[in-house]
PDB file of C-alpha atoms in Angstrom:
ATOM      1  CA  UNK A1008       0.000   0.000   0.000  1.00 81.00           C
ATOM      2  CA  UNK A1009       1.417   3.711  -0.982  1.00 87.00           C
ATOM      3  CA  UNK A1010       0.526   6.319   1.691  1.00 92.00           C
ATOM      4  CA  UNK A1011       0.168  10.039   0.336  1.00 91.00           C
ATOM      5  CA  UNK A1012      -0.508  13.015   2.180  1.00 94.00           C
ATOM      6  CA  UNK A1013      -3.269  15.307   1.758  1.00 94.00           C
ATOM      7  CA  UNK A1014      -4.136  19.204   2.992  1.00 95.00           C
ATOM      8  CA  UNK A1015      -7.633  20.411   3.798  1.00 96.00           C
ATOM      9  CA  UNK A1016      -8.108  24.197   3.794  1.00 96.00           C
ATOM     10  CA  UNK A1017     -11.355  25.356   4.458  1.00 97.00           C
ATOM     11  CA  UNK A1018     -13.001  28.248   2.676  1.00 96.00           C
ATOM     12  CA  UNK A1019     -16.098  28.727   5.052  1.00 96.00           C
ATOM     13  CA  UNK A1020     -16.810  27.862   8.335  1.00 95.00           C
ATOM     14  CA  UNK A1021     -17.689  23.784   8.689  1.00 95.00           C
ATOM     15  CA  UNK A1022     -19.533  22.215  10.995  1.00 93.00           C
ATOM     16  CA  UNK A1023     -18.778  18.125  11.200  1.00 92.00           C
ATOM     17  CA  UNK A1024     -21.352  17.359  14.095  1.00 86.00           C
ATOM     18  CA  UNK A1025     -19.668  14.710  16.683  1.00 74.00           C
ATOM     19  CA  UNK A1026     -23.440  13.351  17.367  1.00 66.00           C
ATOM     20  CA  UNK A1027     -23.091  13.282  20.737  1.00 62.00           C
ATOM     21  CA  UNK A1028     -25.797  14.429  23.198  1.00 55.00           C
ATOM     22  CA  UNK A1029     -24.600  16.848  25.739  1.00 58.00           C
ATOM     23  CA  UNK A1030     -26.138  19.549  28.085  1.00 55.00           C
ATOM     24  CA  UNK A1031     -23.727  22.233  27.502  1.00 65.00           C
ATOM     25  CA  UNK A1032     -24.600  25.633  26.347  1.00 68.00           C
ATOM     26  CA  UNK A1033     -23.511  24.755  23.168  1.00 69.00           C
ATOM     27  CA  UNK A1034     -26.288  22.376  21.227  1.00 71.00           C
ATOM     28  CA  UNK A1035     -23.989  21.067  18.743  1.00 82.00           C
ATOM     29  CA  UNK A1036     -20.322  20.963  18.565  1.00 85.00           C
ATOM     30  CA  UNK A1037     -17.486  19.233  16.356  1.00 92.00           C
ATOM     31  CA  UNK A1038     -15.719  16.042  16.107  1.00 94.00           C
ATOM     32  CA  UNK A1039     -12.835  16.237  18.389  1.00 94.00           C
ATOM     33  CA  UNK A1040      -9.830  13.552  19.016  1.00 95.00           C
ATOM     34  CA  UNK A1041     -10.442  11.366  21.618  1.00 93.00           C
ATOM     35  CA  UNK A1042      -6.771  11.659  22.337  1.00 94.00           C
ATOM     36  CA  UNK A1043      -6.047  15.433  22.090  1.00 95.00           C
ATOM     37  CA  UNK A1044      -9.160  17.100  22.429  1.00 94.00           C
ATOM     38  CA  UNK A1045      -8.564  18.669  19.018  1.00 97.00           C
ATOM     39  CA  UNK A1046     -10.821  19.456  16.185  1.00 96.00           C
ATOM     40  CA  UNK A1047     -11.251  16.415  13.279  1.00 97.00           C
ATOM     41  CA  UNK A1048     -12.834  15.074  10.822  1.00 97.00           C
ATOM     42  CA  UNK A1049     -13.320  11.247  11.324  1.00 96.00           C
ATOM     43  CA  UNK A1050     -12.562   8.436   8.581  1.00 96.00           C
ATOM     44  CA  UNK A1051     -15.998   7.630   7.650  1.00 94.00           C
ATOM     45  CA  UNK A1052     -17.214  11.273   7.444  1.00 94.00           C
ATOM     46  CA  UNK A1053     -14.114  12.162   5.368  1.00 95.00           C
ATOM     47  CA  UNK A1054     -14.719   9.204   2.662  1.00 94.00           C
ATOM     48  CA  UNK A1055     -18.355  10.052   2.750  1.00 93.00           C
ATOM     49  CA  UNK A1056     -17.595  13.412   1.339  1.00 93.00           C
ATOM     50  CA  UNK A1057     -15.534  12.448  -1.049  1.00 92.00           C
ATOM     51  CA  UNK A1058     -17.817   9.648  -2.371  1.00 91.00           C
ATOM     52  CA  UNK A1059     -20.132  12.109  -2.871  1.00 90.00           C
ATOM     53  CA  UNK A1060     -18.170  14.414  -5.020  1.00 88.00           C
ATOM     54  CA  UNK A1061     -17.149  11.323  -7.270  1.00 86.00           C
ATOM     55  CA  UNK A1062     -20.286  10.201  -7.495  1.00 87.00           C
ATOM     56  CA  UNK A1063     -21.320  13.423  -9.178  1.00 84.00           C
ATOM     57  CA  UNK A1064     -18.655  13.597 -11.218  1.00 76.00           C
ATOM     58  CA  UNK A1065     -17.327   9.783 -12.123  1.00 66.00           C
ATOM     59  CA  UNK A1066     -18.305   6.850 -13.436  1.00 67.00           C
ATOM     60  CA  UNK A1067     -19.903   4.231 -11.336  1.00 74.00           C
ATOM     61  CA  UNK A1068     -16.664   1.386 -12.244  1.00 77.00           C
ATOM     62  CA  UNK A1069     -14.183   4.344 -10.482  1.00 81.00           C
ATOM     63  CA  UNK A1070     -16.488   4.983  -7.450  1.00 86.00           C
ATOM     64  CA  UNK A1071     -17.052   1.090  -6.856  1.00 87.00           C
ATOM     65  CA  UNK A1072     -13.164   1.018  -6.996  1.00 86.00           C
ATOM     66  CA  UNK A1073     -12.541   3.711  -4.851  1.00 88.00           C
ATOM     67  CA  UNK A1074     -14.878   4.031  -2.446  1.00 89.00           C
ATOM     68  CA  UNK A1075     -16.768  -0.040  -2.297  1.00 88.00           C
ATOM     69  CA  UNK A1076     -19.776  -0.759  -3.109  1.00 81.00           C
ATOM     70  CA  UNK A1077     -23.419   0.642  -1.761  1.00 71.00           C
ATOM     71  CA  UNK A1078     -25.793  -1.240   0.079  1.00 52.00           C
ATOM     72  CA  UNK A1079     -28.506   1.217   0.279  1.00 59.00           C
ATOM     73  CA  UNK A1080     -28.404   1.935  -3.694  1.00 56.00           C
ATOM     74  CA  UNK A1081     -27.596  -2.079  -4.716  1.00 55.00           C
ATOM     75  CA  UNK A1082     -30.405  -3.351  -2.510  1.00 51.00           C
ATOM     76  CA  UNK A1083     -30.995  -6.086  -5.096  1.00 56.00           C
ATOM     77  CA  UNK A1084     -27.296  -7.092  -5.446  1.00 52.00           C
ATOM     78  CA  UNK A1085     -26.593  -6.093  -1.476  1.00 52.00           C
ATOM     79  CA  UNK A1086     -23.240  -5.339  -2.442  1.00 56.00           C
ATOM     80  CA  UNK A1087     -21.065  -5.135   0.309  1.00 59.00           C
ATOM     81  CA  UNK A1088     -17.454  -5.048  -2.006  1.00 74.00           C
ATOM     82  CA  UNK A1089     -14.695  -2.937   0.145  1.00 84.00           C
ATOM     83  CA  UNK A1090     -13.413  -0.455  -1.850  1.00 86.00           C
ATOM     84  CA  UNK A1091      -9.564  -0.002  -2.434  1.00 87.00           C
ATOM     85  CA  UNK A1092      -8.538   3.388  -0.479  1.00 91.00           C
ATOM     86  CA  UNK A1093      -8.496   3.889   2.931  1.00 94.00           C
ATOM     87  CA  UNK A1094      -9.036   7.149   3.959  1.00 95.00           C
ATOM     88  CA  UNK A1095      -7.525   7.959   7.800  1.00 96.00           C
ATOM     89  CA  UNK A1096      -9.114  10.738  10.220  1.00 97.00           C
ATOM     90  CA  UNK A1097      -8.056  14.514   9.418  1.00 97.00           C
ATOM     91  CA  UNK A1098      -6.360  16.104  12.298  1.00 98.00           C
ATOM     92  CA  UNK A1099      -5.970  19.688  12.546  1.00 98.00           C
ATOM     93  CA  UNK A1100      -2.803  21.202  11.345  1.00 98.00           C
ATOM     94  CA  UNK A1101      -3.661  25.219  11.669  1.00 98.00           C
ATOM     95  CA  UNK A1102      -6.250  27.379  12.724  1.00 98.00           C
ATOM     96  CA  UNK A1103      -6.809  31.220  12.425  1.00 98.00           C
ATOM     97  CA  UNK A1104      -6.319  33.474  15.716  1.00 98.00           C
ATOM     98  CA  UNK A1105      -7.728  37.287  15.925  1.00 97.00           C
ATOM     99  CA  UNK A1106      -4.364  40.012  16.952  1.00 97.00           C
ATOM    100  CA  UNK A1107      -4.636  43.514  17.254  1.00 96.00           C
ATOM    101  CA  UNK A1108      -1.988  43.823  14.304  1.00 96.00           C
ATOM    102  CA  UNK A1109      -3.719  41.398  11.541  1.00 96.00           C
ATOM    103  CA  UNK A1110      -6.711  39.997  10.344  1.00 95.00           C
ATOM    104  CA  UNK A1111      -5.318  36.998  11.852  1.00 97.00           C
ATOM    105  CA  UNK A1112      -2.305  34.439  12.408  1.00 98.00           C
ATOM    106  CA  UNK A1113      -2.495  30.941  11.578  1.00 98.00           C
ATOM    107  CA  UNK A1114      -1.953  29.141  14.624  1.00 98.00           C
ATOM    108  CA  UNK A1115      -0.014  25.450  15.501  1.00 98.00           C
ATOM    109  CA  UNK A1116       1.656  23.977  18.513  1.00 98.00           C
ATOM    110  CA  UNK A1117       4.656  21.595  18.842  1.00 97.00           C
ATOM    111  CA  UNK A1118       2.096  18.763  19.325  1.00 98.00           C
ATOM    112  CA  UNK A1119       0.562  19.358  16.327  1.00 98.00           C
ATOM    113  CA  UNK A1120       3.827  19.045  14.497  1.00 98.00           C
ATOM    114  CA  UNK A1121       4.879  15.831  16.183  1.00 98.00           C
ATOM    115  CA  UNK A1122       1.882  13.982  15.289  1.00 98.00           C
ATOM    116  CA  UNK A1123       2.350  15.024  11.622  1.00 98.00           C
ATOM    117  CA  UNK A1124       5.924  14.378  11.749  1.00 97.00           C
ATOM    118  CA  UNK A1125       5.056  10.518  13.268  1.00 97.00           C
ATOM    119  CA  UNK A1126       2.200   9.951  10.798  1.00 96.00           C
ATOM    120  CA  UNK A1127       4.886  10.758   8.047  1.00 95.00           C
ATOM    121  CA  UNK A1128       7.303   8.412   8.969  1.00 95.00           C
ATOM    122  CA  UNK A1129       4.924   5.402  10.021  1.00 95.00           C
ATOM    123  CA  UNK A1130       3.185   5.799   7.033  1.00 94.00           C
ATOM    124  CA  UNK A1131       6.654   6.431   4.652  1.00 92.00           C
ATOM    125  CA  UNK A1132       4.909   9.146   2.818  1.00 92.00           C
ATOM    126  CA  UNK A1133       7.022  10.327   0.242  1.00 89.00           C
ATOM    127  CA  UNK A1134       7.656  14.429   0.766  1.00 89.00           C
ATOM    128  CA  UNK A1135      10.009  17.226   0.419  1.00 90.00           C
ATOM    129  CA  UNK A1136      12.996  16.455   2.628  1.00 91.00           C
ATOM    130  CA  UNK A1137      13.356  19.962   3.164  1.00 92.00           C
ATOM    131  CA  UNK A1138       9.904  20.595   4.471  1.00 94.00           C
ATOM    132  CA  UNK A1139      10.216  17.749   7.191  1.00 95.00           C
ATOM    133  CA  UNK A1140      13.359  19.269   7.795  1.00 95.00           C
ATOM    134  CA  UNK A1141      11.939  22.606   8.530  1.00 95.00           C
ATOM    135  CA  UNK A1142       9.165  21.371  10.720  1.00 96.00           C
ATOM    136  CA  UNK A1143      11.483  19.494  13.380  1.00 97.00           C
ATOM    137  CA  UNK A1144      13.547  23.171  12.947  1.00 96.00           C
ATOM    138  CA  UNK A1145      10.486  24.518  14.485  1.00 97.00           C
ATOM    139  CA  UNK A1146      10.421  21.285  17.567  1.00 97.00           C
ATOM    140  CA  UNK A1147      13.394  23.869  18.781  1.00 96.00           C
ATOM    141  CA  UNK A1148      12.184  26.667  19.050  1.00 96.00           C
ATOM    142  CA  UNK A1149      11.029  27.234  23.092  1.00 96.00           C
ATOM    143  CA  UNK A1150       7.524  28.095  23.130  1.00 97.00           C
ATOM    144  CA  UNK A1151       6.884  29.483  27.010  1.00 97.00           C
ATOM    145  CA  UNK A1152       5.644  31.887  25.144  1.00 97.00           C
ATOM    146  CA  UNK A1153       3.725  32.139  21.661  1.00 98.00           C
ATOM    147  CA  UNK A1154       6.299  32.815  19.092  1.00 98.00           C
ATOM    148  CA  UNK A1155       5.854  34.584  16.237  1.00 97.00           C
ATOM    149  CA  UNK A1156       8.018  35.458  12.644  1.00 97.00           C
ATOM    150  CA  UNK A1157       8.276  38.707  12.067  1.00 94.00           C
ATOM    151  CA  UNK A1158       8.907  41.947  14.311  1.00 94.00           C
ATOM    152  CA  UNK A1159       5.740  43.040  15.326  1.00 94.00           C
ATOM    153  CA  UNK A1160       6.127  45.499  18.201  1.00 92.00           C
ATOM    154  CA  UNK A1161       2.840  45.862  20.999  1.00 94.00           C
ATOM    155  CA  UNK A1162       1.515  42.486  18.931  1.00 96.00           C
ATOM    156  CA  UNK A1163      -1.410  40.940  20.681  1.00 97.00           C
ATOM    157  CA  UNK A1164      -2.724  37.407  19.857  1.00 97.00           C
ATOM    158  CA  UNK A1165      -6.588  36.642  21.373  1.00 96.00           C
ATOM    159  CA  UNK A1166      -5.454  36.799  24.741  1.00 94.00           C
ATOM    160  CA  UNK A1167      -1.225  36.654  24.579  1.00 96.00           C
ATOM    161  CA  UNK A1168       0.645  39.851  24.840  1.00 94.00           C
ATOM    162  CA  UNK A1169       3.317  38.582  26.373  1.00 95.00           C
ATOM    163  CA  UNK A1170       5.012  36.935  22.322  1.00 96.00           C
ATOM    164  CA  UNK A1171       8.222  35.580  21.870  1.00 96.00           C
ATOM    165  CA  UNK A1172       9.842  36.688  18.275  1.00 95.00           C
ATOM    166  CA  UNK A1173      11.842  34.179  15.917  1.00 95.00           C
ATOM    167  CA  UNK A1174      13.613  34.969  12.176  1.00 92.00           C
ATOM    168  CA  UNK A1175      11.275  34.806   9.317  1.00 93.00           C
ATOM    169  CA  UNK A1176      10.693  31.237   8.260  1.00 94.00           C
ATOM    170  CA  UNK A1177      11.546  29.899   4.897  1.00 93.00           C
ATOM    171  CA  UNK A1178       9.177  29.612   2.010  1.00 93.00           C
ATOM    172  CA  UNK A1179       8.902  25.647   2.006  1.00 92.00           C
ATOM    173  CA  UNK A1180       7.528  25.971   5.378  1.00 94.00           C
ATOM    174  CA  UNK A1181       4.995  28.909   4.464  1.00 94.00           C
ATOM    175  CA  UNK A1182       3.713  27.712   1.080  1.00 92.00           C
ATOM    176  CA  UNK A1183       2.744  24.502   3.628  1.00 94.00           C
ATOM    177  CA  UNK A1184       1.706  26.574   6.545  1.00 96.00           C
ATOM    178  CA  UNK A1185       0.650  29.315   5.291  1.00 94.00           C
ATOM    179  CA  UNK A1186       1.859  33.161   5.486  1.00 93.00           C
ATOM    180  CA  UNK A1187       1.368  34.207   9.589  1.00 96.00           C
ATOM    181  CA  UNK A1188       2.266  31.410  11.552  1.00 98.00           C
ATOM    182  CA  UNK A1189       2.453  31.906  15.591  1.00 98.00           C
ATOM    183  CA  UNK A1190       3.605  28.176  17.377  1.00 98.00           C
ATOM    184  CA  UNK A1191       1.744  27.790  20.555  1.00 98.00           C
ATOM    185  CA  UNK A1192       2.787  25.153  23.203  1.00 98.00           C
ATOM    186  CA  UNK A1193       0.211  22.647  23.571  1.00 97.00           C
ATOM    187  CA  UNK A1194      -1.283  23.863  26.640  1.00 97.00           C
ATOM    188  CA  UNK A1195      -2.156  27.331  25.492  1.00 97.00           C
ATOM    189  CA  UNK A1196      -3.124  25.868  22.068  1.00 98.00           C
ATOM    190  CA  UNK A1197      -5.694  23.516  23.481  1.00 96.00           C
ATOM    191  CA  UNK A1198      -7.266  26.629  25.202  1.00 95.00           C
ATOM    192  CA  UNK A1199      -7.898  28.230  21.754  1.00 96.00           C
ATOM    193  CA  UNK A1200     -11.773  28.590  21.468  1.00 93.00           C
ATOM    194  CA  UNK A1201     -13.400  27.938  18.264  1.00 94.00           C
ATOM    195  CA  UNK A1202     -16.356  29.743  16.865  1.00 90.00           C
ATOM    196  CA  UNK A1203     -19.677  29.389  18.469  1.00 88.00           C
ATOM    197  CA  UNK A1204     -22.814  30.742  16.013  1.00 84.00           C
ATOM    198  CA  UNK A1205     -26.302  31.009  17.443  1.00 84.00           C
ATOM    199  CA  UNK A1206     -28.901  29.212  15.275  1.00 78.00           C
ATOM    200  CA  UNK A1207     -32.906  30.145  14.944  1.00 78.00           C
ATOM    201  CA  UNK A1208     -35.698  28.728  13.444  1.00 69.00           C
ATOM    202  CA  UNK A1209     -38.239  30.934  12.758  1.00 65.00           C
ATOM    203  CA  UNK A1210     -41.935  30.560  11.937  1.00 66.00           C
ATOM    204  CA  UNK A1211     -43.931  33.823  11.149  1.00 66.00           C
ATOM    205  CA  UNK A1212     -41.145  36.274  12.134  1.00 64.00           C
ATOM    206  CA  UNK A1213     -41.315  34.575  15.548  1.00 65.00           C
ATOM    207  CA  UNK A1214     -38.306  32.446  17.327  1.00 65.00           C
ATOM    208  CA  UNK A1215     -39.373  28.614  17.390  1.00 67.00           C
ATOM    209  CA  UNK A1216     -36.162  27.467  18.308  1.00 72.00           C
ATOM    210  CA  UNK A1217     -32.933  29.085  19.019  1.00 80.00           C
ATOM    211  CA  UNK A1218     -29.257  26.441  19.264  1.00 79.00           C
ATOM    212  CA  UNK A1219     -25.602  27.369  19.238  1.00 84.00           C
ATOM    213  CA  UNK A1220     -23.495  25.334  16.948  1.00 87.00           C
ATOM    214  CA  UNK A1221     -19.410  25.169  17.373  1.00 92.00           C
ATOM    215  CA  UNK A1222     -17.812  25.994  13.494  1.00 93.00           C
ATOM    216  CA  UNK A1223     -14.205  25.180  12.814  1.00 96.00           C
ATOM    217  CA  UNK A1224     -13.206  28.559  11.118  1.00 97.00           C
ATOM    218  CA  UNK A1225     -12.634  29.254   7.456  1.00 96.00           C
ATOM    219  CA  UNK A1226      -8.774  29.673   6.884  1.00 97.00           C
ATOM    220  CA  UNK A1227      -8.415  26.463   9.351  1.00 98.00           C
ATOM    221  CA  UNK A1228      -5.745  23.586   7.736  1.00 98.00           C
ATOM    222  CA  UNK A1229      -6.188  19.987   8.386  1.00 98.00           C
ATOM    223  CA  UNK A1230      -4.218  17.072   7.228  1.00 97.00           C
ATOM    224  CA  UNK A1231      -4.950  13.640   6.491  1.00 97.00           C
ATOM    225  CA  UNK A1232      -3.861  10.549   4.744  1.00 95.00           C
ATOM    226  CA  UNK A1233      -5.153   7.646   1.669  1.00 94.00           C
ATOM    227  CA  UNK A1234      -3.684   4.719   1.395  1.00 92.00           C
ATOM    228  CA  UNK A1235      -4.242   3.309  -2.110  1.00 88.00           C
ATOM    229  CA  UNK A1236      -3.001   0.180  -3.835  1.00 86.00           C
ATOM    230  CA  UNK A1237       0.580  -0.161  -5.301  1.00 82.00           C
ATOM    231  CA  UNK A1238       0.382  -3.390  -7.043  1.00 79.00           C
ATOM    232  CA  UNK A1239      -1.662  -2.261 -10.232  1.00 73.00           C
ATOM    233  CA  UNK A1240      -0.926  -3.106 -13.648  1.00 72.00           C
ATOM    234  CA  UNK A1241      -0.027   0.358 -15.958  1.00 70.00           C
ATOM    235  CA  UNK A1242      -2.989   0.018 -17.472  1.00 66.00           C
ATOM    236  CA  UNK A1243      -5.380  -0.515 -14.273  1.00 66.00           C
ATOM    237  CA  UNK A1244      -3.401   2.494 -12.509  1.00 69.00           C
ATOM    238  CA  UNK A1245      -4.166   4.939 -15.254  1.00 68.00           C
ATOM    239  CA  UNK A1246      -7.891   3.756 -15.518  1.00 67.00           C
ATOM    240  CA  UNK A1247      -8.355   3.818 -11.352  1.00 67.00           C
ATOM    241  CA  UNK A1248      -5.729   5.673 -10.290  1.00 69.00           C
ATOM    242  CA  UNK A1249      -4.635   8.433 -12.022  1.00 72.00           C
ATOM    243  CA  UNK A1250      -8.226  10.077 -12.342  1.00 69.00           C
ATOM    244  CA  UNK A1251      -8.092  10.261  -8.527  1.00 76.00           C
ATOM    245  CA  UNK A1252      -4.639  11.667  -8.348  1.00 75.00           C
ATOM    246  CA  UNK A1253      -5.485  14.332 -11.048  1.00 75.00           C
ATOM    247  CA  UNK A1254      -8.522  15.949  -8.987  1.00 76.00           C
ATOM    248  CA  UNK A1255      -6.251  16.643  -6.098  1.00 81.00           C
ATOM    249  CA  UNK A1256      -2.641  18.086  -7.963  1.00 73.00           C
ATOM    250  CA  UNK A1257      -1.844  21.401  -8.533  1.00 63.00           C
ATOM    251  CA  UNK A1258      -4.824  23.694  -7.932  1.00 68.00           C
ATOM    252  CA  UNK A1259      -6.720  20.987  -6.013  1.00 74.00           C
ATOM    253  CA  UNK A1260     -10.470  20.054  -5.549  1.00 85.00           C
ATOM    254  CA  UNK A1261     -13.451  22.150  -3.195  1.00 90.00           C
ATOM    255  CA  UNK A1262     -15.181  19.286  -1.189  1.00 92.00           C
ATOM    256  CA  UNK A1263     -18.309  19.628   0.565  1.00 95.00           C
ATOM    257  CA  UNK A1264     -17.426  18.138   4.424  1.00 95.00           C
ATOM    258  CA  UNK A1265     -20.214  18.084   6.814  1.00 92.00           C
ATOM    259  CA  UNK A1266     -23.350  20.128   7.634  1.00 86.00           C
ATOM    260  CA  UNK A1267     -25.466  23.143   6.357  1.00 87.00           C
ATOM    261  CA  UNK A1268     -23.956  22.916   2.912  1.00 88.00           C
ATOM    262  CA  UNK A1269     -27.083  25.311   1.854  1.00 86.00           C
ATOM    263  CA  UNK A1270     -25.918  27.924   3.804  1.00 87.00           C
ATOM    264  CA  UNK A1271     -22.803  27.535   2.594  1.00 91.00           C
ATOM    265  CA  UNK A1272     -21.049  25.351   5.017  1.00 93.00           C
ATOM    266  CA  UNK A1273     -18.156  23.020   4.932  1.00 93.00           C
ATOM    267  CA  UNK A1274     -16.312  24.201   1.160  1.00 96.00           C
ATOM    268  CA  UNK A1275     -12.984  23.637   1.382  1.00 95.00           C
ATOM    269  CA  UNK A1276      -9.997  23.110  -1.181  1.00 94.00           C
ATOM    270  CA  UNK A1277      -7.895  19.430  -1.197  1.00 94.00           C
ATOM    271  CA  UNK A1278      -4.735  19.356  -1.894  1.00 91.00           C
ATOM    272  CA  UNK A1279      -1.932  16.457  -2.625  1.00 90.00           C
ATOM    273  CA  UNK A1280       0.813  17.386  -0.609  1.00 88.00           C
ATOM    274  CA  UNK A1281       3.973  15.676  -2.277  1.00 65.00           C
ATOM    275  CA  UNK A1282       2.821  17.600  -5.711  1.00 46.00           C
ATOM    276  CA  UNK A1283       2.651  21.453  -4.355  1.00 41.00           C
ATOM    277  CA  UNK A1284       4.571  21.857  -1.695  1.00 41.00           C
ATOM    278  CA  UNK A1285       8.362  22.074  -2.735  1.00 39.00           C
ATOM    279  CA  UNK A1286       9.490  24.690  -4.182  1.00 36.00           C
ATOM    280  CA  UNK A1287      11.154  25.114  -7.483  1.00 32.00           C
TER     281      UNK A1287
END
């Protein structure tokens, strides 16, 4: 099996509901790692959006292949074939942070960077040497207190005034990243708050029901992985393969993940990793 690496950025605010009933103020909030605590986007919801974008746009031989077959739609058949990719969980890699100074930084923590630079290496995924390289740089760096790149003097970031400054970082690591990067320790990370949006239905002009719903924020990165078969003749690879890999290089692919796609939630942009990020 070849691993590859894939980028999420979203372009609006997404809701992917974790489901769960709870009786805090807010109604309805994201998937979260059971582990960190952090914002996701599980397997099954993941390959669920992307089977739907296929479906709309492939032929039925490439989405079988892909994705496996469909009970609900081959009652008669009941086909339960497993389809050849397996898509892993997308952990959050960046999200955006209001300062006094900018629109916003994109904000990560060490932790965030270990993770990605474990699921690299115990998945071999095939990268720019020099972009691994430049994210263990950044495992040095001390982070007592939120560092950031450039010299911003009276900088405040949400509640941090207190910011450490570092030399700029180099493009490999900011055409990944993204331009604005402030690296949080873990701790003060995990304290970042994300959106909350009140909801209400209303019948006749009157509230009927009003709910507050937890959005990861557009601008946010996530990363994930596919594991797809290696063993293919040429032929095969071109037919099942290649029309995958094509949707996702260069410019990428918007994908529709999770709720309230009529009011415009949940767009974001794919991208292959090992195709756009080093630089020439």
């Amino acid at each position: 099996m070849k691993t590859d690496l894939y980028i999420i950025e979203t372009l609006t605010n997404t809701h992917v509901g974790s489901g769960d009933i709870n009786f805090d103020i807010i109604d309805n909030q994201v998937q979260r790692d059971s582990i960190t605590g952090l914002p996701t986007i599980n397997s099954s919801s993941l390959k669920g959006a992307f089977r739907e974008l296929f479906e709309e746009k492939e032929a039925g031989k490439l989405v079988k292949f892909i994705f496996g077959g469909n009970r609900e739609e081959d009652k008669e058949t009941n086909d339960t074939t497993h389809g050849n990719y397996n898509f892993f969980s997308a952990n959050l890699l960046t999200m955006p942070v209001r300062s006094n100074k900018k629109f916003y930084f994109n904000a990560i923590s060490n932790g965030v960077i270990k993770e990605l630079l474990e699921t690299i290496e115990n998945f071999d995924i095939k990268i720019d040497e020099e972009l691994v390289s430049s994210l263990k740089n950044l495992l040095e760096i001390d982070t007592i207190n939120p560092v950031i790149f450039e010299n911003i003097n009276d900088c405040i970031i949400e509640d941090f005034d207190n910011l450490s400054i570092q030399n700029s970082l180099n493009e490999t690591i900011k055409n990944f990243l993204g331009e604005d990067i402030v690296l949080f320790n873990d701790k003060d990370f995990k304290k970042l708050s994300l959106p909350v949006i009140a909801r209400n239905k209303l019948e006749n002009g009157e509230s009927q029901n009003l709910w507050y719903e937890e959005v990861v924020p557009k601008k946010s990165k996530f990363y994930f992985c596919i594991g797809k078969p290696d063993n293919l003749a040429e032929y095969d690879k071109k037919e099942k393969i290649d029309g995958f890999e094509r949707r996702f290089d260069n410019e990428g692919d918007k994908v529709q993940f999770g709720a309230n796609k009529s009011i415009g939630y949940g767009y974001s942009l794919v991208k292959k990793v090992s195709k756009w990020v080093k630089i020439i």
